[in-house]
GROMACS .gro file of C-alpha atoms in nm:
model
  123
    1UNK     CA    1  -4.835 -12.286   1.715
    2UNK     CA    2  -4.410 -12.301   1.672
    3UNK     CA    3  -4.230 -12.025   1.603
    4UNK     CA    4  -4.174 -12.181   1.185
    5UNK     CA    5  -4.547 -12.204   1.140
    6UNK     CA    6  -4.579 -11.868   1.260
    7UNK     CA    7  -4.294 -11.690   1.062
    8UNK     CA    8  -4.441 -11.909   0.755
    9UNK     CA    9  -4.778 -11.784   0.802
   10UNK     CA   10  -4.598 -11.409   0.858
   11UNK     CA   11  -4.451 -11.458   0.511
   12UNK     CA   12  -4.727 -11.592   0.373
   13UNK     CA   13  -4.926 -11.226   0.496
   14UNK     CA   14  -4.697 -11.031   0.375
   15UNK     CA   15  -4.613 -11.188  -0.043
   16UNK     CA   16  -5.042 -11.148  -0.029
   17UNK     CA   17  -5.031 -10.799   0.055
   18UNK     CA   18  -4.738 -10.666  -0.167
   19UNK     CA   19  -4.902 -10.867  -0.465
   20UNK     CA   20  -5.268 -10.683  -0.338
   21UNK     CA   21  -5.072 -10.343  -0.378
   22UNK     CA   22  -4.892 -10.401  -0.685
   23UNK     CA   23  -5.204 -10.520  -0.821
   24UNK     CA   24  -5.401 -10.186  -0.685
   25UNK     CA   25  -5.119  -9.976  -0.850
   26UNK     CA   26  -5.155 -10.126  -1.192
   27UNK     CA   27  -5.522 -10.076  -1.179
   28UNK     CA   28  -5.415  -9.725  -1.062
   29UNK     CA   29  -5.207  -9.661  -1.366
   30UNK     CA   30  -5.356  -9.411  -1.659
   31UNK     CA   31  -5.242  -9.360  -2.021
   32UNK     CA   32  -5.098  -9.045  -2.073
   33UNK     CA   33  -5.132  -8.886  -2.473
   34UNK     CA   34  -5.087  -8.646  -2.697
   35UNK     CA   35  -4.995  -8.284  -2.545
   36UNK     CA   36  -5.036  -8.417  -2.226
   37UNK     CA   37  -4.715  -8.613  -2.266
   38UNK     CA   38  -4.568  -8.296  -2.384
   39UNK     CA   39  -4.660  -8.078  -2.053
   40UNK     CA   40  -4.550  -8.365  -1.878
   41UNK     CA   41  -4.171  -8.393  -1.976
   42UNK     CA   42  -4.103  -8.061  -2.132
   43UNK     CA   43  -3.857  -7.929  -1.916
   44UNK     CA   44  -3.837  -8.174  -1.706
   45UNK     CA   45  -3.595  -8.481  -1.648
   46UNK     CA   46  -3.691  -8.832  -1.576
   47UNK     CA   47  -3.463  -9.088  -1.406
   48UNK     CA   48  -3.497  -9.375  -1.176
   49UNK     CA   49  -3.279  -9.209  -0.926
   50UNK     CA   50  -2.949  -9.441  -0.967
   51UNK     CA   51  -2.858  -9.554  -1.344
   52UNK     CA   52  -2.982  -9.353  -1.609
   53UNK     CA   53  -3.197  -9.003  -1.652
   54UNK     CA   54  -3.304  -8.816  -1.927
   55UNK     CA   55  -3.342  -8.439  -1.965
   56UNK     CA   56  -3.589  -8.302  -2.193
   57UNK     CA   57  -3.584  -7.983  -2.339
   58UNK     CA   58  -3.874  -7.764  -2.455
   59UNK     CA   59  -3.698  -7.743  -2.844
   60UNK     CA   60  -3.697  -8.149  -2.844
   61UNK     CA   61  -3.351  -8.221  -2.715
   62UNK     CA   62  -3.267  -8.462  -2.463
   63UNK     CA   63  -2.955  -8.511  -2.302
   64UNK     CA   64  -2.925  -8.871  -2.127
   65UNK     CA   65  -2.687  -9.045  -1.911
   66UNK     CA   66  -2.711  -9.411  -1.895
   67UNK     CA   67  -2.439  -9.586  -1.650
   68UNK     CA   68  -2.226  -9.296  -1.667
   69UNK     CA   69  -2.228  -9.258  -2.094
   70UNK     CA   70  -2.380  -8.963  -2.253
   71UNK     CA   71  -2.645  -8.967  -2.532
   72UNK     CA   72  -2.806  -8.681  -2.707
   73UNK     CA   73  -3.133  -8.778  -2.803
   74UNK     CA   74  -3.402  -8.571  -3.006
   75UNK     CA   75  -3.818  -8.629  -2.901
   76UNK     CA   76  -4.132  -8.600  -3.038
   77UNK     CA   77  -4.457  -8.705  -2.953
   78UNK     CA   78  -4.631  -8.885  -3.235
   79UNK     CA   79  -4.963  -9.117  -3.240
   80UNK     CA   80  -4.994  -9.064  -2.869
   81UNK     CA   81  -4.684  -9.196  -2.798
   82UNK     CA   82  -4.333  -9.035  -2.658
   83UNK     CA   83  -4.067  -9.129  -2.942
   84UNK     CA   84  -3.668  -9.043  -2.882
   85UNK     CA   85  -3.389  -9.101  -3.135
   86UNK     CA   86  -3.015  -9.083  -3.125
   87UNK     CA   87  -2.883  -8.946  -3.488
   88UNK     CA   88  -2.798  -9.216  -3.767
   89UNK     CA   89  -3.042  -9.474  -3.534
   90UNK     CA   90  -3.387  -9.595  -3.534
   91UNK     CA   91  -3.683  -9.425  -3.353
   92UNK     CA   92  -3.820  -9.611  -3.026
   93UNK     CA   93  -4.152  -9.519  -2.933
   94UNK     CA   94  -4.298  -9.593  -2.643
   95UNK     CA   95  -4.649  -9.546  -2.458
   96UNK     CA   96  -4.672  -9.319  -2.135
   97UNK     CA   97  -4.851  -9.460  -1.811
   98UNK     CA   98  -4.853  -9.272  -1.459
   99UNK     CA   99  -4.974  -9.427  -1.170
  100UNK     CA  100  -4.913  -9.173  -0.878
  101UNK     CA  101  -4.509  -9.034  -0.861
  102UNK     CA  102  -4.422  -9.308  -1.122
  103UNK     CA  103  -4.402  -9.306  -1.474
  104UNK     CA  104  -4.398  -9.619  -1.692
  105UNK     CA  105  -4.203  -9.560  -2.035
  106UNK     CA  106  -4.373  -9.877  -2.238
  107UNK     CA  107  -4.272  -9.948  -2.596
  108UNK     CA  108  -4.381  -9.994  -2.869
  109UNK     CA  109  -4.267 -10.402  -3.038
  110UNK     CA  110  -3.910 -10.495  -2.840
  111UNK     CA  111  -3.730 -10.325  -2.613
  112UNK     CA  112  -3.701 -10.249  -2.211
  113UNK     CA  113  -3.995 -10.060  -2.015
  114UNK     CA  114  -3.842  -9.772  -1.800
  115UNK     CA  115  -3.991  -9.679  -1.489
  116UNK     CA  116  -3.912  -9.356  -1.311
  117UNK     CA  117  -3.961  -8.997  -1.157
  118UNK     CA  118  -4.050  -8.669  -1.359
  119UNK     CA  119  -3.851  -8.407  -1.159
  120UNK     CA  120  -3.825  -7.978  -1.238
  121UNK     CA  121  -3.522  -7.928  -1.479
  122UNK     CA  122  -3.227  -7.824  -1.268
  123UNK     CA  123  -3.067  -7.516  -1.474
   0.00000   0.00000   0.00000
């Protein structure tokens, strides 16, 4: 066997196994709702570590950076489903899956899915 065919086949091995665990971790993932979301992110702060996080407060504040720009935010939970809104704009809504350390911000018609870390609320 040449060194190509093996480094193919090596490929090959290793696309099939990162689609098998991505696969597994979707399978994995579980709906959170109602109150739950609210002991989930109620003092807490969720981020993906590099461009944007959001810290949310027990009275239904959130303070977010995204790329560096602040945004106050209010949240609610409503039809089993986390919902944010900056003043004078429109509610986004969005439903809340965790699959192990990740959580899955989904919403609710158009808009981007976040995916992130729930961390303890640095004072």
């Amino acid at each position: 066997m040449s060194a190509n065919s093996r480094r193919t086949g090596l490929a090959a091995l290793i696309v099939a196994s990162l689609c098998a665990q991505a696969q597994a971790q979707q399978s994995e993932a579980k709906r959170i709702r109602g109150t739950a979301i609210e002991r989930l992110l109620a003092g807490k702060e969720y981020s993906d570590g590099v461009h944007w996080r959001y810290s949310f407060r027990p009275d239904g504040g959130v303070v977010g950076y995204a790329m560096s720009r602040r945004q106050d935010l209010r949240w609610r939970v409503s039809d089993d489903s986390l919902c944010w809104r900056a003043e004078g704009a429109q509610e986004d809504c969005f439903e809340v899956w965790i699959s192990g350390s990740s959580v899955q911000l989904l919403p609710q018609g158009i808009g981007t899915p976040f995916e992130g870390i729930v961390s303890r609320l640095l004072p």
